Every structure is written in structure tokens, then in C-alpha cells.
Short mmCIF file of C-alpha atoms and ligand atoms in Angstrom, two decimals:
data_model
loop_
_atom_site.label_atom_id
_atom_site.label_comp_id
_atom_site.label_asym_id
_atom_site.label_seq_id
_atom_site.Cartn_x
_atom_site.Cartn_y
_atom_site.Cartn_z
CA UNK A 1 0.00 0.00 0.00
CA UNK A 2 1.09 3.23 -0.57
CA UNK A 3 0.37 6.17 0.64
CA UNK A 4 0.64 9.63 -1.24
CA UNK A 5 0.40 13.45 0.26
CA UNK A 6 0.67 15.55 -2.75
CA UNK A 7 -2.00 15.67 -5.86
CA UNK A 8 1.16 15.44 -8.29
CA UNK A 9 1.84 11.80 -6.64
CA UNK A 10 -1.68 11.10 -7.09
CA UNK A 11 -2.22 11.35 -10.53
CA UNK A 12 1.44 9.97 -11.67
CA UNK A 13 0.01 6.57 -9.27
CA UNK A 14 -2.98 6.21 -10.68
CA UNK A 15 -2.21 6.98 -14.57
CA UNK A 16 -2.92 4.20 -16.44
CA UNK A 17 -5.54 2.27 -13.50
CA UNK A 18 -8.84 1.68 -14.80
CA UNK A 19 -11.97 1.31 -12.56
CA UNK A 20 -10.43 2.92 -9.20
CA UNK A 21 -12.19 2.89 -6.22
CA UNK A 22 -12.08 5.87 -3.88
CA UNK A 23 -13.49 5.54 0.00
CA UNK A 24 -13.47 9.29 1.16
CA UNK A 25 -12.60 9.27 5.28
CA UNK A 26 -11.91 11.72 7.53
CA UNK A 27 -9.30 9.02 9.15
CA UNK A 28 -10.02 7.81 12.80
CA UNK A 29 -10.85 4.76 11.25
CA UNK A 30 -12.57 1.85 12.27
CA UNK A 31 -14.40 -1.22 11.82
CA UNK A 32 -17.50 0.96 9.60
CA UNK A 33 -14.73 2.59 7.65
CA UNK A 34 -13.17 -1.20 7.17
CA UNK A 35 -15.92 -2.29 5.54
CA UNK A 36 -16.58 0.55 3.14
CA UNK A 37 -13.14 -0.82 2.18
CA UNK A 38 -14.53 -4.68 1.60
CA UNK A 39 -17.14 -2.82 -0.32
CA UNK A 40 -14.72 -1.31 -2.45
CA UNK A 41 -12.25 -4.06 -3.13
CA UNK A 42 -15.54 -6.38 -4.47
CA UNK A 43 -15.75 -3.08 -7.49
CA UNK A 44 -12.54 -5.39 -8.64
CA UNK A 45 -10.17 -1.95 -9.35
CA UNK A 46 -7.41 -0.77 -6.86
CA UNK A 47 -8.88 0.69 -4.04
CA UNK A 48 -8.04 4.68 -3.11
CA UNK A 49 -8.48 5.78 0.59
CA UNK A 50 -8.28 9.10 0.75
CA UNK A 51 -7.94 11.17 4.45
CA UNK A 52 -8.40 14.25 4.89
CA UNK A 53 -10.05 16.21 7.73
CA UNK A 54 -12.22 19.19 5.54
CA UNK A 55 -12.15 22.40 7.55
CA UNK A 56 -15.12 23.83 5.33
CA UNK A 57 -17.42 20.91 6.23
CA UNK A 58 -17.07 22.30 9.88
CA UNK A 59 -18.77 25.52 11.47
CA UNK A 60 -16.32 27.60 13.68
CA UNK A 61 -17.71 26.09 17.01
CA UNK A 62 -17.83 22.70 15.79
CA UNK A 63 -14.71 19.89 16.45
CA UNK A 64 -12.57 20.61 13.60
CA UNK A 65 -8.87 21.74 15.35
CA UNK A 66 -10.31 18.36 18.17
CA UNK A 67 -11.05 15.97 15.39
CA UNK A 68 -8.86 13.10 15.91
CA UNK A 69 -6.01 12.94 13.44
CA UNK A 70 -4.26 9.26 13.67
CA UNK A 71 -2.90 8.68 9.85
CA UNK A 72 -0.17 5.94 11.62
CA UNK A 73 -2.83 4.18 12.76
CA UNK A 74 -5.60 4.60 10.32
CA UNK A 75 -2.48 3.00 7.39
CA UNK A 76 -1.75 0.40 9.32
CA UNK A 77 -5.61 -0.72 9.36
CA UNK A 78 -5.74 0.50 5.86
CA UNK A 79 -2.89 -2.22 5.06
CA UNK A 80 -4.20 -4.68 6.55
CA UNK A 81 -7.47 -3.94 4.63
CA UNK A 82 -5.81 -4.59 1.89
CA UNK A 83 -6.19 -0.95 0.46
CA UNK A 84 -3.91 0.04 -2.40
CA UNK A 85 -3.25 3.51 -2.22
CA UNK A 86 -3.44 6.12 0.30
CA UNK A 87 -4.79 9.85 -0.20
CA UNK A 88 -3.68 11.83 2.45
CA UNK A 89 -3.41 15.64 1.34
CA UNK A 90 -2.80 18.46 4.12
CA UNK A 91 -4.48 21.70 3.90
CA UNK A 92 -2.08 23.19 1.38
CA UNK A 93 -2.21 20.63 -1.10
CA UNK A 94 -6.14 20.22 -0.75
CA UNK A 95 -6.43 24.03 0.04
CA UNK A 96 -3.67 26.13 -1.49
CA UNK A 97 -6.16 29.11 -1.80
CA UNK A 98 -9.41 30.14 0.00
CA UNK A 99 -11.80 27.90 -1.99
CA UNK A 100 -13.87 30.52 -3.34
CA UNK A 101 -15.75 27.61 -6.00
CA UNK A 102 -17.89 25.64 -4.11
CA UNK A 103 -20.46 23.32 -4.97
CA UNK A 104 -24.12 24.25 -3.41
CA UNK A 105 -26.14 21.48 -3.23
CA UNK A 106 -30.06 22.32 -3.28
CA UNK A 107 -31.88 23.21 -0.43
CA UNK A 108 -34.89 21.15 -0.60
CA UNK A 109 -32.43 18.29 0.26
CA UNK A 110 -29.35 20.04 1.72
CA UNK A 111 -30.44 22.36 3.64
CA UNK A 112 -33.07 19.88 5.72
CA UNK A 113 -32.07 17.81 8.59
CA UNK A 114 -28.21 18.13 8.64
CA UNK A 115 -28.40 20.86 6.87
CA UNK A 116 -30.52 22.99 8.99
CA UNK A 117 -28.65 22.26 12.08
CA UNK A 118 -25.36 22.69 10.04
CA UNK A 119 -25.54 25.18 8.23
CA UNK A 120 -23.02 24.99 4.88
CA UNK A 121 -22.42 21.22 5.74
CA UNK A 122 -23.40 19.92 2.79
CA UNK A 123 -21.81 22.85 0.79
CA UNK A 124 -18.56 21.81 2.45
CA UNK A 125 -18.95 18.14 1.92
CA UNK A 126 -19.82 18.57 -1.61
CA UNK A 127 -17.24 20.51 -2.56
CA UNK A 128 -14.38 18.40 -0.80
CA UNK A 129 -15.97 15.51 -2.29
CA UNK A 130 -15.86 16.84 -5.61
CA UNK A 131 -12.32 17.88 -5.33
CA UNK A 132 -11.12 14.28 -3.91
CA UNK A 133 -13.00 12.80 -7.27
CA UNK A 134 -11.08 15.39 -9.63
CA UNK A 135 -7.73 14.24 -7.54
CA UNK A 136 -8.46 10.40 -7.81
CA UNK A 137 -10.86 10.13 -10.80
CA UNK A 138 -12.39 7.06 -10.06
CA UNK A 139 -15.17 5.21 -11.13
CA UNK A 140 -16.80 4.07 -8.31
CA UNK A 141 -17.01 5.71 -4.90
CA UNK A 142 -18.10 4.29 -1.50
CA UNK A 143 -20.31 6.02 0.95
CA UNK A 144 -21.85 4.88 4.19
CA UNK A 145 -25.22 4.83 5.03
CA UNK A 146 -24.48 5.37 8.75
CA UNK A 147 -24.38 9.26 6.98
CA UNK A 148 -27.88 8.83 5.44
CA UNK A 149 -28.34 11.93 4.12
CA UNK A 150 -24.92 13.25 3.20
CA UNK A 151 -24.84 9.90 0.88
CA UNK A 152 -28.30 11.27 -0.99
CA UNK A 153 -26.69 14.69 -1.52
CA UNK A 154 -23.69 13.00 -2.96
CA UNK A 155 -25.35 10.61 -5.47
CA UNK A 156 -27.82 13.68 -6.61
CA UNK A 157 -24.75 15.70 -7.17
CA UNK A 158 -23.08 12.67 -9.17
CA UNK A 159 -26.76 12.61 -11.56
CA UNK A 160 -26.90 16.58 -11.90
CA UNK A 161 -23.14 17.00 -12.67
CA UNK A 162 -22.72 13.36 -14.69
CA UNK A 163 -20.08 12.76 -13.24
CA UNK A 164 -18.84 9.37 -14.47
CA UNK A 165 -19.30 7.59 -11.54
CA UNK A 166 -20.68 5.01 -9.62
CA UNK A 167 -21.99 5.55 -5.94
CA UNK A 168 -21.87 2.06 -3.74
CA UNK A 169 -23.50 2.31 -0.52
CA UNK A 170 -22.27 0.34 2.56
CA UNK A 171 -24.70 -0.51 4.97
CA UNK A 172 -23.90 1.09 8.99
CA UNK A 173 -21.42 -0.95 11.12
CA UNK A 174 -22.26 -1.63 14.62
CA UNK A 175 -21.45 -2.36 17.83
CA UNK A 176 -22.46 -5.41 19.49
CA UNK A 177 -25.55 -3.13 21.74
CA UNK A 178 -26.68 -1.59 18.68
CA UNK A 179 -24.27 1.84 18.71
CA UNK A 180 -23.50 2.67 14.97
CA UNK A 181 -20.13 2.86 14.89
CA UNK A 182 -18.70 6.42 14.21
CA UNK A 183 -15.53 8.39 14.94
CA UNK A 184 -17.23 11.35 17.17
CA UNK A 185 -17.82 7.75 19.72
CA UNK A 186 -14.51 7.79 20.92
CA UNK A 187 -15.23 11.38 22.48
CA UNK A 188 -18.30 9.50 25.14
CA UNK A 189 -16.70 8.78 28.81
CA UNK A 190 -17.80 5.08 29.86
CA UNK A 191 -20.95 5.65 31.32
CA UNK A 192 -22.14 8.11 28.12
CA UNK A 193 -20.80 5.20 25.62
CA UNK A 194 -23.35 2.87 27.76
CA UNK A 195 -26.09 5.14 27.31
CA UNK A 196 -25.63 6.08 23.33
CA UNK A 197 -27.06 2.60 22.59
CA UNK A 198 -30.71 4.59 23.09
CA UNK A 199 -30.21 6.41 20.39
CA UNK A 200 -30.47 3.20 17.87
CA UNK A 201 -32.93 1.99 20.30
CA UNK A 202 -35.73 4.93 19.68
CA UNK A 203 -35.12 4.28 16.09
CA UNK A 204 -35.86 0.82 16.28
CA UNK A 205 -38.97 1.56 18.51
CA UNK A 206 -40.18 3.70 15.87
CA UNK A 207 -39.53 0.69 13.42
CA UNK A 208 -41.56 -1.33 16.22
CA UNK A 209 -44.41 1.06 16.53
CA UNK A 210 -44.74 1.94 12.09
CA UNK A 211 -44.72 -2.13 11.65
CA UNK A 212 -47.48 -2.56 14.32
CA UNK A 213 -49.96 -0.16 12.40
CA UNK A 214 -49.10 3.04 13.61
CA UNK A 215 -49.32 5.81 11.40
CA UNK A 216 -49.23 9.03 13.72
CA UNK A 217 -45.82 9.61 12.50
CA UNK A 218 -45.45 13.31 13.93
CA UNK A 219 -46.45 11.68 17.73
CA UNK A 220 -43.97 8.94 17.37
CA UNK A 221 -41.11 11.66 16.31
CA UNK A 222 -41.97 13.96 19.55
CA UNK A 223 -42.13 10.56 21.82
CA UNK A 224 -38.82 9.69 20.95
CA UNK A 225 -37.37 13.52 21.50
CA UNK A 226 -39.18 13.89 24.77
CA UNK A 227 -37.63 9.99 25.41
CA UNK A 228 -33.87 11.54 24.48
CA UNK A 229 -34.46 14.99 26.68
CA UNK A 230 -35.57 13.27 29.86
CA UNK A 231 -32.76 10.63 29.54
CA UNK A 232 -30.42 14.16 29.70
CA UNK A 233 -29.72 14.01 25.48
CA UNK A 234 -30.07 17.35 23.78
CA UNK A 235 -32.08 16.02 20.35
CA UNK A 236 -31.50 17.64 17.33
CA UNK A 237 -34.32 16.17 14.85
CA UNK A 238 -35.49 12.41 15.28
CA UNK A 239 -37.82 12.43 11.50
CA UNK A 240 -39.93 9.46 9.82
CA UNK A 241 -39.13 10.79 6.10
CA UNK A 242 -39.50 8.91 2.30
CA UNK A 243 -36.57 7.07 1.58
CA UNK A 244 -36.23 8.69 -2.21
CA UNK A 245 -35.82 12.15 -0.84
CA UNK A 246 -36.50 13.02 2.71
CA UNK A 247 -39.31 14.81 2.52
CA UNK A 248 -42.41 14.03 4.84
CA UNK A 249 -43.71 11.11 3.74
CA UNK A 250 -47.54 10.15 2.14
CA UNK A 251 -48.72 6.18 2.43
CA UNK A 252 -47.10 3.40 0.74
CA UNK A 253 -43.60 4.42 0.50
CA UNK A 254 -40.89 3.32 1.88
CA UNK A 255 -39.49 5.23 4.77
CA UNK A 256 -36.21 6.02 7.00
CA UNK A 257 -35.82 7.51 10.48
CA UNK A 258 -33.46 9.74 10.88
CA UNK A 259 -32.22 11.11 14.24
CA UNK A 260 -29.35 13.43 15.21
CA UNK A 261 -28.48 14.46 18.66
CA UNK A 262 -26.28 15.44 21.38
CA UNK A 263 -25.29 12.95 24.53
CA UNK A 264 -22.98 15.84 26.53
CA UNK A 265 -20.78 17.78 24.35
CA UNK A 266 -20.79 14.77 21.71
CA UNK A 267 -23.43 14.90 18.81
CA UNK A 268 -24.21 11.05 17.55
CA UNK A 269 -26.27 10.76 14.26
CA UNK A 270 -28.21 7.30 13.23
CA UNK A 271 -30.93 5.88 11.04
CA UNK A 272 -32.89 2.70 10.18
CA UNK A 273 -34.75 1.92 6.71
CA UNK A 274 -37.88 0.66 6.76
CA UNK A 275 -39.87 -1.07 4.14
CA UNK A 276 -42.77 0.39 2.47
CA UNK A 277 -45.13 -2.36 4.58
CA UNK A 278 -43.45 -0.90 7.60
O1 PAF B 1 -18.26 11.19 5.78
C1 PAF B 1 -17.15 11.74 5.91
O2 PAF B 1 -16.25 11.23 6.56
C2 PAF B 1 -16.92 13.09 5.25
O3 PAF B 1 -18.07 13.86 5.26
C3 PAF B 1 -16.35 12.97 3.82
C4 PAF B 1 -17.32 12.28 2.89
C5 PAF B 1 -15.04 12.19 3.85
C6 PAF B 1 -16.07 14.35 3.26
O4 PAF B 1 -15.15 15.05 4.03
#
């Protein structure tokens, strides 16, 4: 495996590979970001990693200059992976002026959700991502679906700009009690990692309640906040929205929760698919 730092490096690596596969981290890996690479290696191509913590997918008070930076560590599991290349850029090299260009993503999807409660999120994400697909030009690109909506935004973004290529989705790692497994986890104390299990539990609650006939979805949303706030969580949005675009859904179709909110200082997103008979 190698692993590159500069764009220049990139490009002279990767001329001549066909059907490259690029799985776009923030490093702090673990076992969700592992198998995002399994996903990858079964597209058949070599398989592109890139790292890179994106300041402009962070507002000022967020964890940007606390966001875990461990590119030792994160190669080593990368290696072991069996990951081909390594994408690493700093700032300069990813950033060598302010990024005036950036891609907007529309509001009815990007500014919803996430997006209200981080504002320029998906601005930020969208135009890193775009940037790390210029850099790597590959034709397939992995996503998780532990980030629900940020994965939507992306594959819209790939049909509106035809961008030649192809979004995989890999389904949410996660713990044995349920916790989808994400890098902001390693921030809970003991006793906060115990109770960030309820989060997945509300969800699946939800699930319980849509597949035993209920259909007062807007009840079953404020149940589950009112659940979070008296168990001392600071919820941001939990929502029973369409699967195709996240908008409030009518009957028949086939739905996801979606939850985001804070345990302490720590904000923990999650969601669960349900079918259209849920
Ligand atoms: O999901 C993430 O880790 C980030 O949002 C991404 C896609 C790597 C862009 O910085």
C-alpha cells in the first residue's frame, strides 16, 4: 500500500488504472470505515483511501482543530485492509487558496435535517468531495449509510453533474448493543458510551411502533425527543421521512428515520430503513 500526500503523486500513481475505487474518510478509522473498504475491493479496481479532515465541512464552534487525526494508525488498518493507495493531502495541497468555487447542493435536500442544524455542511462536503474525485478520478465511490443523508446529496450531485461515476452504498457498522459505529464515539466517557445505545434503540422503537400499524408519525417523532431529553440528550431532529428524498412522507412508501443528537458535548447521528409495509 502506498500512501501519497501531494495531488502530483496522485495522478502519476494512478495513470494508467482503470476502474479505481475511492473511500473518502476523515481518518479515525474503524471497523464501519473497514468495511466501506470490503465494499470497495468487491468493485474489482485498486482501491483509493483518501484522508483528509475538511475544515469547510465544519462551522467555527464545531470539532474541527479536536477531530482526531491518527494517519499511523488509520495505514496500518488500511494495510491490513488490503487498500492500495493512500490519499492523504494536508491543507495546502487540498487548500492552497481560500476555496472561493464551491459546490451548493439544493436546499430542498441540503439544507433539511443536517443541513438545517449545520448550516453549509453539505456545501462543504460537496465541494471536498468533488475535489477528492477530480484528484483520484475514479469510477466508483463508497459512501456509508451510517451518513444517510450526506450519501443522498452525494449521489444527486453525481446525476446533476454526470459525473462518471458510480456511488456504492455500505450498509452502517455496529457495535455489538446496537451503537453505529462512528468516529465522534470515541469522544463519550464510559458511562455516556453505555447510554448512546438509546439512540439506535428509539429508532428501532419507531420501526416497532410503524410495523405494528401506527401511522401518527409526527407523535412517534416527539415521543422519541421527549424519550432523548428526559434521559439528559439534547435532540437535534429524530424524523420518519421517504426514503427517495426526505421529505415528509404520504402512504405506501418506503421510509427512514433519521435522528441526530447530542449525549454531553458529543453529537451522535443514526438511522434505520424501513420497508414500504413498515
Ligand atoms: O463522511 C465523511 O467522513 C466526510 O463527510 C467525507 C465524505 C469524507 C467528506 O469530508
Amino acid at each position: 500500500m502506498r500512501v501519497i500526500h501531494t495531488i502530483a503523486e496522485l495522478r502519476q500513481a494512478l495513470a494508467g488504472t482503470t476502474r479505481t475505487t475511492l473511500v473518502p474518510t476523515m481518518g479515525n478509522l474503524h471497523a464501519g470505515h473497514l468495511s466501506l473498504i470490503e465494499c470497495a475491493k468487491e468493485a474489482g479496481g485498486p482501491v483509493v483511501a483518501s484522508i483528509f479532515v475538511n475544515r469547510l465541512q465544519f462551522a467555527p464552534h464545531e470539532d474541527f482543530d479536536t477531530y482526531p487525526r491518527t494517519l499511523e494508525r488509520d495505514c496500518e488498518m488500511l494495510r491490513a485492509a488490503g487498500c492500495n493507495f493512500v490519499f492523504a493531502p494536508n491543507e495546502a495541497e487540498l487548500y492552497p487558496e481560500p476555496q472561493a468555487y464551491k459546490v451548493q447542493p439544493p436546499g430542498a435536500l441540503a439544507d433539511i435535517l443536517e443541513g438545517h442544524f449545520r448550516p453549509g455542511f453539505f456545501t462543504g462536503v460537496c465541494t471536498v468531495v468533488l475535489k477528492l474525485f477530480n484528484c483520484v478520478q475514479p469510477r466508483v465511490a463508497v459512501f456509508g449509510k451510517k451518513d444517510y443523508q450526506q450519501l443522498m446529496v452525494i449521489r444527486q450531485m453525481v446525476r446533476q453533474l454526470a459525473l462518471p461515476i458510480e456511488i456504492l452504498a455500505g450498509e452502517t457498522t455496529r457495535a455489538e448493543d446496537g451503537l453505529a459505529l462512528s468516529s465522534r464515539n470515541g469522544y463519550l466517557d464510559a458511562t455516556r458510551r453505555v447510554e448512546a445505545v438509546t439512540l439506535s434503540r428509539e429508532l428501532k422503537g419507531i420501526a416497532a411502533a410503524l410495523r405494528s400499524g401506527r401511522r401518527d408519525l409526527a407523535a412517534l417523532e416527539d415521543a422519541a425527543m421527549r424519550s432523548l431529553t428526559a434521559r439528559g440528550w439534547s435532540p437535534d431532529y429524530v424524523a420518519i421521512r421517504r426514503r427517495s428524498d426526505l421529505a415528509a412522507p404520504s402512504s405506501g412508501e418506503a421510509l427512514v428515520v433519521v435522528a441526530a443528537a447530542k449525549l454531553g458535548a458529543t453529537r451522535l447521528i443514526d438511522n434505520l430503513e424501513l420497508d414500504a409495509a413498515s
